[in-house]
CSV table of N, CA, C and O in Angstrom, one decimal:
chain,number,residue,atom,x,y,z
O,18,UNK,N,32.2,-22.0,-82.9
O,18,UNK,CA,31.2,-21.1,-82.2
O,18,UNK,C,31.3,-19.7,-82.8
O,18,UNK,O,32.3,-19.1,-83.0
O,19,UNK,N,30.3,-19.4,-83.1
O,19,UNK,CA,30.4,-18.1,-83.9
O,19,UNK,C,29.7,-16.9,-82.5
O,19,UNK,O,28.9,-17.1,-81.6
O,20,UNK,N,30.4,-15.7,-82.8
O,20,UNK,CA,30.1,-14.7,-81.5
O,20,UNK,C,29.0,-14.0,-82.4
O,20,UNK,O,29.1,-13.8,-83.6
O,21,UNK,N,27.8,-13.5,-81.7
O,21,UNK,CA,26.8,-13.0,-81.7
O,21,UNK,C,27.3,-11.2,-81.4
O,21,UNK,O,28.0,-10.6,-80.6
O,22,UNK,N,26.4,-10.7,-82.4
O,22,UNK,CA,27.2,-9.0,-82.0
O,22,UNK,C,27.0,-8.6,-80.8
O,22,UNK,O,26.1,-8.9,-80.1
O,23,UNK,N,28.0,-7.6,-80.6
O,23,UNK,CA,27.8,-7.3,-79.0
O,23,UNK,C,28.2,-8.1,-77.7
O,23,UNK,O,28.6,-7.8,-76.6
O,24,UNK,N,28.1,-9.5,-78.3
O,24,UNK,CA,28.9,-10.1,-77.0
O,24,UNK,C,30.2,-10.9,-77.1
O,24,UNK,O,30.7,-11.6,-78.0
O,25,UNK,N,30.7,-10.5,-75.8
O,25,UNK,CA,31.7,-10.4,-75.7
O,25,UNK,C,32.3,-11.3,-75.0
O,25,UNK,O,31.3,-11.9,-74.5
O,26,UNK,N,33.8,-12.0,-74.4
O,26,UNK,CA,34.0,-13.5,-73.9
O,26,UNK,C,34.7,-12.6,-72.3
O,26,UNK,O,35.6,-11.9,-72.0
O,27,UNK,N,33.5,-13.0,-71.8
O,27,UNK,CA,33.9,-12.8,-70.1
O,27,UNK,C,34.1,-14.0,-69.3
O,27,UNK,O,33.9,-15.1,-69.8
O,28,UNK,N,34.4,-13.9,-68.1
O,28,UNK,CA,34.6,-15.1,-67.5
O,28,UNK,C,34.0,-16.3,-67.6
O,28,UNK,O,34.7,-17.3,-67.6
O,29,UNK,N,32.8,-16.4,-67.6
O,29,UNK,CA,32.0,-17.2,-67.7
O,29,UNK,C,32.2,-18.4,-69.3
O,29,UNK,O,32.0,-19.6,-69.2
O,30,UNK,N,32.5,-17.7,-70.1
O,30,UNK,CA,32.7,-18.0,-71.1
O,30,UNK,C,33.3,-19.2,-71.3
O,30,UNK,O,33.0,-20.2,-72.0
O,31,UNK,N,34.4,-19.0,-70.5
O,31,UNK,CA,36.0,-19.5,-70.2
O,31,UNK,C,35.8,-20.8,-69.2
O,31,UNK,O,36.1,-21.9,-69.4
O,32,UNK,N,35.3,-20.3,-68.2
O,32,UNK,CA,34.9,-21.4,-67.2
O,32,UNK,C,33.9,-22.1,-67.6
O,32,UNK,O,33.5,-23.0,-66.9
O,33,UNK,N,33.0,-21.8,-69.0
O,33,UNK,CA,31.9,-22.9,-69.5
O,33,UNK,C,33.0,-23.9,-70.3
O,33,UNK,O,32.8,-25.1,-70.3
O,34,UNK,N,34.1,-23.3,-70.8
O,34,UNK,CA,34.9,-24.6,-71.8
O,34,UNK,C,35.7,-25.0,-70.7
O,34,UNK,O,35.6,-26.2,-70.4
O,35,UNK,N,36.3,-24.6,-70.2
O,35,UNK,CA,36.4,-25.7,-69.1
O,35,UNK,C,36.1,-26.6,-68.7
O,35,UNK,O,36.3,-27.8,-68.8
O,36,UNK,N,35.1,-25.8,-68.0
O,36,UNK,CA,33.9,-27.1,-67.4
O,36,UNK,C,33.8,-28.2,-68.4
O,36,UNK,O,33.8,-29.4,-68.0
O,37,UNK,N,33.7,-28.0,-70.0
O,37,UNK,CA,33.1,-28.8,-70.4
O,37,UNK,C,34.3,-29.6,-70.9
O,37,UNK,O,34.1,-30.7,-71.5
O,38,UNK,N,35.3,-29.2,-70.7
O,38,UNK,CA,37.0,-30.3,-71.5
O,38,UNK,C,36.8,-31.0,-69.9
O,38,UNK,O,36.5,-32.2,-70.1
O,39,UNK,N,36.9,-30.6,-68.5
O,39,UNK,CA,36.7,-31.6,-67.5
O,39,UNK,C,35.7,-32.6,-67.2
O,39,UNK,O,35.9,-33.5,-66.4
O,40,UNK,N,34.6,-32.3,-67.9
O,40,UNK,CA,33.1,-33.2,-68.1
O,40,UNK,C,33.6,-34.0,-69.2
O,40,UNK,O,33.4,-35.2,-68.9
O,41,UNK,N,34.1,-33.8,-70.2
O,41,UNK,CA,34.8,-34.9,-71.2
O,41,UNK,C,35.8,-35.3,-70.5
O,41,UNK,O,35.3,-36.3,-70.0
O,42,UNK,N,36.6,-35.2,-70.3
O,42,UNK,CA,37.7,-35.8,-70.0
O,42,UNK,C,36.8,-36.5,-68.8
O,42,UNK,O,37.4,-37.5,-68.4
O,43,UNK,N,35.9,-36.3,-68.4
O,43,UNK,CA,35.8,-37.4,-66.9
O,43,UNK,C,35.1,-38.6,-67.5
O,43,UNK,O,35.0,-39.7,-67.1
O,44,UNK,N,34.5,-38.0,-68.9
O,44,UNK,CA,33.6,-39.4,-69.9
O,44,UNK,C,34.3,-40.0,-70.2
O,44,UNK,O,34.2,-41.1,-69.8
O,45,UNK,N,35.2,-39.8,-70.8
O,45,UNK,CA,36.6,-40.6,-71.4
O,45,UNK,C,37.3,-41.8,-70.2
O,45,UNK,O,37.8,-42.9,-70.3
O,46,UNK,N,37.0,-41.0,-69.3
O,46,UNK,CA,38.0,-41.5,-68.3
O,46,UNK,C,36.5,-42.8,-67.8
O,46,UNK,O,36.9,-44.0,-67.6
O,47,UNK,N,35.2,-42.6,-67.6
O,47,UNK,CA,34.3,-43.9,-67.3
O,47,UNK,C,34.5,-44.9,-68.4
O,47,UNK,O,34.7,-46.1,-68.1
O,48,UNK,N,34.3,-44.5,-70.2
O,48,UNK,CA,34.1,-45.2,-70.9
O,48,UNK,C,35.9,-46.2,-70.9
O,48,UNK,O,36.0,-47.4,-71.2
O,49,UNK,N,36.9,-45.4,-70.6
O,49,UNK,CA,38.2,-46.2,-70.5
O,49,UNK,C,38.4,-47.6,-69.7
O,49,UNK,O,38.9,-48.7,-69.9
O,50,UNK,N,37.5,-46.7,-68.2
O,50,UNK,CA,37.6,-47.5,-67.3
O,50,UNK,C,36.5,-47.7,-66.2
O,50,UNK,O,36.4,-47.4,-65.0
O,51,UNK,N,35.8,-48.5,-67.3
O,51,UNK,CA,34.5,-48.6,-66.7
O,51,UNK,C,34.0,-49.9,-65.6
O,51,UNK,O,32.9,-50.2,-65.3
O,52,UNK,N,35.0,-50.3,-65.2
O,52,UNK,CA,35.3,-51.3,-64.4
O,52,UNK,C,35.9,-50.6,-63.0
O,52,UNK,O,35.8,-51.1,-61.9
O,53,UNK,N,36.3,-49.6,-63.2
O,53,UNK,CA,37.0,-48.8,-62.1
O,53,UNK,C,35.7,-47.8,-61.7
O,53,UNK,O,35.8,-47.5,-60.5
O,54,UNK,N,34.7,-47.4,-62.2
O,54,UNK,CA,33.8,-46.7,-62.1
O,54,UNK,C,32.7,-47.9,-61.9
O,54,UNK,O,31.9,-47.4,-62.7
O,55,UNK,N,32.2,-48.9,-61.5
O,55,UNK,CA,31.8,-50.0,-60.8
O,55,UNK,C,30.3,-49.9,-62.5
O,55,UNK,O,29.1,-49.9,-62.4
O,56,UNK,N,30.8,-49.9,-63.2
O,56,UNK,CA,30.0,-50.0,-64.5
O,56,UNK,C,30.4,-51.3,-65.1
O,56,UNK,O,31.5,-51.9,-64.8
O,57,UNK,N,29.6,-51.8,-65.8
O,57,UNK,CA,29.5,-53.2,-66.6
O,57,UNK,C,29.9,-52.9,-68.0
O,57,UNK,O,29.3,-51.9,-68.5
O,58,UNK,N,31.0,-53.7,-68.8
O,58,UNK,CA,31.3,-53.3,-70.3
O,58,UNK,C,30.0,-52.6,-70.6
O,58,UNK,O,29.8,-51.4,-70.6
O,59,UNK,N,29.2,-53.4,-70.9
O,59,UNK,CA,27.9,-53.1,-71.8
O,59,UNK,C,27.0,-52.2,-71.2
O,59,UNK,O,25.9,-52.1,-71.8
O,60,UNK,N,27.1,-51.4,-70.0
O,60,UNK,CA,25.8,-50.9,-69.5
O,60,UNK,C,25.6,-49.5,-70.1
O,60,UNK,O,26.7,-48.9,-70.1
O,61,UNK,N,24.5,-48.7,-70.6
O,61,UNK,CA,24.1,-48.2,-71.3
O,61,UNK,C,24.4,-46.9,-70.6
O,61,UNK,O,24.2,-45.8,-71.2
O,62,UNK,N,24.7,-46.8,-69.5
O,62,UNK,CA,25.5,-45.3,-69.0
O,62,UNK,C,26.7,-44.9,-69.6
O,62,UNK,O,27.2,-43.9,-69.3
O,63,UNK,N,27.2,-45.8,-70.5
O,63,UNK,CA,28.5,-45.8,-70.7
O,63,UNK,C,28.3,-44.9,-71.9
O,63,UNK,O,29.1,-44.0,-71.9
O,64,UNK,N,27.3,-44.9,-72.7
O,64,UNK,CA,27.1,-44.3,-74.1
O,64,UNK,C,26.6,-43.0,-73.6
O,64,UNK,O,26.6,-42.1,-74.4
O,65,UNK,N,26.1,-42.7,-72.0
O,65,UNK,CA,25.7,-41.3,-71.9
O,65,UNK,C,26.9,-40.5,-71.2
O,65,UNK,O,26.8,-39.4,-70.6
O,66,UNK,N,28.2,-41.4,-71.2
O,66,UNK,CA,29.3,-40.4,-70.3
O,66,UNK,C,29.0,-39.4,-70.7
O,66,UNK,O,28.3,-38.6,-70.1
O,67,UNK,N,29.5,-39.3,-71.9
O,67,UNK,CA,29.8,-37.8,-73.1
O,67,UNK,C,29.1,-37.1,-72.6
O,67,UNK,O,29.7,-36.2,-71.9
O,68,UNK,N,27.4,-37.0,-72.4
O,68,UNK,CA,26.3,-36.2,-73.0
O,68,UNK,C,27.3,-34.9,-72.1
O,68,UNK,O,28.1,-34.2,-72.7
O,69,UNK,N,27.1,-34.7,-70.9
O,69,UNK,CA,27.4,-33.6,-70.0
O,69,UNK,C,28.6,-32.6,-70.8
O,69,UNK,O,28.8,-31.4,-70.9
O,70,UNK,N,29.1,-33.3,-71.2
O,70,UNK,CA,30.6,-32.1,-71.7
O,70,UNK,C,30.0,-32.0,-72.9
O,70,UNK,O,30.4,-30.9,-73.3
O,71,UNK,N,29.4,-32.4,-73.4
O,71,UNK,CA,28.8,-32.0,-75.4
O,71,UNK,C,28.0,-30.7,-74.7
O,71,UNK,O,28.1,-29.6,-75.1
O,72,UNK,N,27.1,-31.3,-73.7
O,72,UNK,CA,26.0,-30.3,-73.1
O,72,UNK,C,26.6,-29.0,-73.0
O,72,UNK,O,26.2,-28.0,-73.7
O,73,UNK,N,27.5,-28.7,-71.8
O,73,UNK,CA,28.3,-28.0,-71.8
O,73,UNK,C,29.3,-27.1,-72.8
O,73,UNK,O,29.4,-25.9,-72.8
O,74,UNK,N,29.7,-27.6,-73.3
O,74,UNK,CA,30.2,-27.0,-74.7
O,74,UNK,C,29.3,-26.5,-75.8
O,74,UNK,O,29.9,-25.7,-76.4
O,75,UNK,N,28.1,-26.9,-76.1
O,75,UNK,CA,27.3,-26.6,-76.8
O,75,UNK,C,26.8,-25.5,-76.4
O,75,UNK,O,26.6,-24.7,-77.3
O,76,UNK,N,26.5,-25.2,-75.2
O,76,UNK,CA,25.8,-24.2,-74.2
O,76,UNK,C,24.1,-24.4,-74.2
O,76,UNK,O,23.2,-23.6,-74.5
O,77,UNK,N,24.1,-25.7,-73.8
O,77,UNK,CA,22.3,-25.8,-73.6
O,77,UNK,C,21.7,-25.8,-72.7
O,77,UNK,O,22.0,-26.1,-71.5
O,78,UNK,N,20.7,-25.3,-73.0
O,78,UNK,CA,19.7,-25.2,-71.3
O,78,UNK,C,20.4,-26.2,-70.2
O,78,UNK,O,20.9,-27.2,-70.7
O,79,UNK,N,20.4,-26.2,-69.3
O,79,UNK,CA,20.5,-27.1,-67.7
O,79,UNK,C,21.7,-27.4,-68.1
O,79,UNK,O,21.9,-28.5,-67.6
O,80,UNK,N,22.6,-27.2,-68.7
O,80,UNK,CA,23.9,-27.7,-68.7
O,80,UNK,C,24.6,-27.7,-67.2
O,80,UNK,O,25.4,-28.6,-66.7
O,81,UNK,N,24.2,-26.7,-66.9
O,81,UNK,CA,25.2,-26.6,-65.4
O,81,UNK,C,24.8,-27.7,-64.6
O,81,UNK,O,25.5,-28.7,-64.2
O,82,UNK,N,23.2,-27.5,-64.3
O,82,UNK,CA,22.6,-28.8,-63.9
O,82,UNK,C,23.1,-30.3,-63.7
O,82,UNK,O,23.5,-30.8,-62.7
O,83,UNK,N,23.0,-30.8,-65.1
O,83,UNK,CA,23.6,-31.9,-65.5
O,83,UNK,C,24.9,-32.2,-65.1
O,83,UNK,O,25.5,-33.2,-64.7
O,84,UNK,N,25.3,-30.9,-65.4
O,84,UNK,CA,27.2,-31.0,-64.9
O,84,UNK,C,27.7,-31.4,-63.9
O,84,UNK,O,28.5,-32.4,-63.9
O,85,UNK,N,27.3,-30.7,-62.7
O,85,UNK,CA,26.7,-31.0,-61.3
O,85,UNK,C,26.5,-32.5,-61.0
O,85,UNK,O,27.1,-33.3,-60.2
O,86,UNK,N,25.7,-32.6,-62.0
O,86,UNK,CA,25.1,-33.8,-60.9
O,86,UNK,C,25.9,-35.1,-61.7
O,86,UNK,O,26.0,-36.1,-61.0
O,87,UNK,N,26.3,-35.1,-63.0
O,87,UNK,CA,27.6,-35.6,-63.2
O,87,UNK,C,28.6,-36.0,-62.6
O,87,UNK,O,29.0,-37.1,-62.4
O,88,UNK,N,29.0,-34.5,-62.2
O,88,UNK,CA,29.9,-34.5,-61.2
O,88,UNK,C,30.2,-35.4,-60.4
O,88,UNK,O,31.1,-36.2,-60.5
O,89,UNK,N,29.0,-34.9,-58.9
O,89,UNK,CA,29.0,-35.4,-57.7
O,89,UNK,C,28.2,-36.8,-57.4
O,89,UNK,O,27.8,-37.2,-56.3
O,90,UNK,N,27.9,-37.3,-58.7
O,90,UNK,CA,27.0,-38.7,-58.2
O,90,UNK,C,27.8,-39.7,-57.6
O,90,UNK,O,27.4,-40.7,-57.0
O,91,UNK,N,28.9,-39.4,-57.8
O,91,UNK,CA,30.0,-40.5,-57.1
O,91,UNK,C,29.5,-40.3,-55.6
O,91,UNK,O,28.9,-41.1,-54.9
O,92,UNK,N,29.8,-39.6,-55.5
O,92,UNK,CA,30.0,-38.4,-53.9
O,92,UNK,C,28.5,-39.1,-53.3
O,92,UNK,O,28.5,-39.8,-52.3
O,93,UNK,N,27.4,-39.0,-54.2
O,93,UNK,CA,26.2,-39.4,-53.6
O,93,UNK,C,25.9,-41.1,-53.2
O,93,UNK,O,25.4,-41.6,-52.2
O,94,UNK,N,26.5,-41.6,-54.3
O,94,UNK,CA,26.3,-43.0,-54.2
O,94,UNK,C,27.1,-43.9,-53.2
O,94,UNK,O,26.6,-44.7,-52.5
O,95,UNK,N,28.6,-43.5,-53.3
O,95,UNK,CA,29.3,-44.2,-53.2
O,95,UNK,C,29.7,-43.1,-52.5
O,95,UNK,O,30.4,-42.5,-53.3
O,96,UNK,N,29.7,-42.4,-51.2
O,96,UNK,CA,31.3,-41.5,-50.8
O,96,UNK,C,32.4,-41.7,-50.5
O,96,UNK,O,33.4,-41.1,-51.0
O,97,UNK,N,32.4,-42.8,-49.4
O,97,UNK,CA,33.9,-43.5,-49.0
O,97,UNK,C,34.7,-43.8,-50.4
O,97,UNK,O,35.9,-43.4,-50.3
O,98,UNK,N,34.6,-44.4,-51.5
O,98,UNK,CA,35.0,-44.4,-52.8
O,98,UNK,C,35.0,-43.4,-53.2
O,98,UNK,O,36.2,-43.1,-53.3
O,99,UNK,N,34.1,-42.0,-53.6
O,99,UNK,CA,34.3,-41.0,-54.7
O,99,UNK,C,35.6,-40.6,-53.7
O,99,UNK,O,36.7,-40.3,-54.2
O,100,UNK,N,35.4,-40.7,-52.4
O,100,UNK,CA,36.9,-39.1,-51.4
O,100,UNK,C,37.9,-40.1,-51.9
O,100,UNK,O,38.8,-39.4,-52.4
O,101,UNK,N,38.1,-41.7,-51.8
O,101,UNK,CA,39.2,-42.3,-52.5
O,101,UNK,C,39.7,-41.7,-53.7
O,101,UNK,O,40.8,-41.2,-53.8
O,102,UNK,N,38.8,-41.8,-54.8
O,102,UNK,CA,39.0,-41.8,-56.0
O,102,UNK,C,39.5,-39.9,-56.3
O,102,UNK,O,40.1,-39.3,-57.2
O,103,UNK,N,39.0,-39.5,-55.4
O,103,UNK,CA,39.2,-37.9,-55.7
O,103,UNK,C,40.8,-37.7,-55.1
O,103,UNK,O,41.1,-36.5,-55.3
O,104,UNK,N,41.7,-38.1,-54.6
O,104,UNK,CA,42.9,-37.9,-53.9
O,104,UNK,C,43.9,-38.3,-55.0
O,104,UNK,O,45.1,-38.2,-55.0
O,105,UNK,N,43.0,-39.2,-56.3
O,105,UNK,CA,44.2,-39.9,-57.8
O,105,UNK,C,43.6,-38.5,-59.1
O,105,UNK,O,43.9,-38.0,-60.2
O,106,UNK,N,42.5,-38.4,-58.1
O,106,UNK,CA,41.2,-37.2,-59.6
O,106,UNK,C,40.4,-36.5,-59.4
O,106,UNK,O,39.1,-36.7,-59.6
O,107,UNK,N,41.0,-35.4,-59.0
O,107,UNK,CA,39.8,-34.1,-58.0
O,107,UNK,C,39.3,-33.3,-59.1
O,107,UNK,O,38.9,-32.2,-59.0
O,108,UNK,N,39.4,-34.1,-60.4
O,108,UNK,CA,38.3,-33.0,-61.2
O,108,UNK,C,37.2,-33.0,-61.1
O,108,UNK,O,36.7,-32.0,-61.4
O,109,UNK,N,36.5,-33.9,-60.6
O,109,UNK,CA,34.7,-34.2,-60.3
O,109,UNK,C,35.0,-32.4,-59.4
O,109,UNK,O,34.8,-31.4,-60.2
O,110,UNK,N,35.3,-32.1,-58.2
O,110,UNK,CA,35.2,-31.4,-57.1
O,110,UNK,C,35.2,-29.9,-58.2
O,110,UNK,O,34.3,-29.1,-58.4
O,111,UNK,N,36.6,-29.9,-58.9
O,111,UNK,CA,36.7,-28.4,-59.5
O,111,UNK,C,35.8,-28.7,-60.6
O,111,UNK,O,35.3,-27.6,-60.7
O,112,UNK,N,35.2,-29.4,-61.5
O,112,UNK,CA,33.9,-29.3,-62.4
O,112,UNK,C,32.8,-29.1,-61.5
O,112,UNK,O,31.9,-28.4,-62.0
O,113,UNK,N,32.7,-29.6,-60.1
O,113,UNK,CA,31.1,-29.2,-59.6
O,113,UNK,C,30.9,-27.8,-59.1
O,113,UNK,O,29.9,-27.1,-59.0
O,114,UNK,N,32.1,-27.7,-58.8
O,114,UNK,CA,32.4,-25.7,-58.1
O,114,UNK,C,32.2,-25.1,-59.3
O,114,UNK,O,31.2,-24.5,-59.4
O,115,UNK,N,33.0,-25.1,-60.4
O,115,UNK,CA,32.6,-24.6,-62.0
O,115,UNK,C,31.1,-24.4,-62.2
O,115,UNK,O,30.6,-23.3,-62.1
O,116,UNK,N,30.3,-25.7,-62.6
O,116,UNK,CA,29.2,-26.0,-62.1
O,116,UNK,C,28.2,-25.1,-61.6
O,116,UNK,O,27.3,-24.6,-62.2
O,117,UNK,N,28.6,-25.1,-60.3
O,117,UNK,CA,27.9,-23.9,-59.1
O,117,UNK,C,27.8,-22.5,-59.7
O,117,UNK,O,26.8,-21.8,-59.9
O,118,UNK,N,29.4,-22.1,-59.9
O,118,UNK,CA,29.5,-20.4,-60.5
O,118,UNK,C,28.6,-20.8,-61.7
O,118,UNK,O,27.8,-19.9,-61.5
O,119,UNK,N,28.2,-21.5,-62.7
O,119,UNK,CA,28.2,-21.0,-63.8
O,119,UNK,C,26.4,-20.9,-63.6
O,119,UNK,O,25.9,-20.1,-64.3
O,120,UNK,N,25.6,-21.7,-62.8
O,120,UNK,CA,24.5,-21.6,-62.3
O,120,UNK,C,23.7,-20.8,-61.6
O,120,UNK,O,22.5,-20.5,-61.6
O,121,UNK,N,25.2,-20.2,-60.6
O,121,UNK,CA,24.6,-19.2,-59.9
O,121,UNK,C,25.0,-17.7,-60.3
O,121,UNK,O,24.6,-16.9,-59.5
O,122,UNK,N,25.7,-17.2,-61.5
O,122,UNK,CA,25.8,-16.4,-62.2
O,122,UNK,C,25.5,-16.2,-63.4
O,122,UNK,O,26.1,-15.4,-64.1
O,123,UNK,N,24.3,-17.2,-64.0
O,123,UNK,CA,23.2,-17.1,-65.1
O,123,UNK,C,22.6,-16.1,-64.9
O,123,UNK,O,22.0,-15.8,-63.8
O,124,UNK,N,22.7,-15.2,-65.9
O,124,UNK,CA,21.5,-13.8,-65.8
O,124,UNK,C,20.2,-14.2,-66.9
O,124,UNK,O,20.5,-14.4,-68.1
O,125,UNK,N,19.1,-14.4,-66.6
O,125,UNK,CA,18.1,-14.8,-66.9
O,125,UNK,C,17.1,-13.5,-67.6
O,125,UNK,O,16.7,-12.5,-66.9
O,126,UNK,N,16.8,-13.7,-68.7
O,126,UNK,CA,16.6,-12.0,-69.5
O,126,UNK,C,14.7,-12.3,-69.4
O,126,UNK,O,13.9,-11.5,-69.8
């Protein structure tokens, strides 16, 4: 990533690569075990774990968006499972709060 003049790495910055090594690491963690994540070898969500943490790292429009809802689709679909699964792997919870700040402290020019 190359720095643009004038700007400078503030928080935000920091909590975008975050966000986006915990968005990867949660793809890694469906495409490993995608039988634990109630996915089929072959189902075609499997090839879109990645997208969210590329998104995020890249810094593209709606990234936070996507991240979000990444995130918390467990939570939506399935709850009694995601609050399971979050007490072995509460990164979904600290990527959706990440998430939140990084959406609700976009300054929009």
């Amino acid at each position: 990533m190359s720095r643009r003049s004038g700007e400078e790495k503030d928080s935000r910055f920091w909590l975008a690569n975050i966000a986006g090594a915990l968005l990867l690491a949660e793809g890694a963690r469906v495409i490993a075990k995608a039988d634990a994540c109630s996915l089929a070898p072959s189902s075609p969500a499997l090839g879109l774990s990645m997208l969210p943490g590329v998104m995020m790292l890249n810094r593209l429009p709606l990234a936070g968006v996507v991240g979000m809802v990444a995130s918390l689709h467990g939570f939506v679909l399935s709850p009694s499972k995601a609050l399971d699964n979050a007490k072995s792997w509460p990164w979904p919870i600290l990527t959706a709060g990440i998430c939140g700040y990084l959406m609700t402290t976009k300054q929009r020019h």
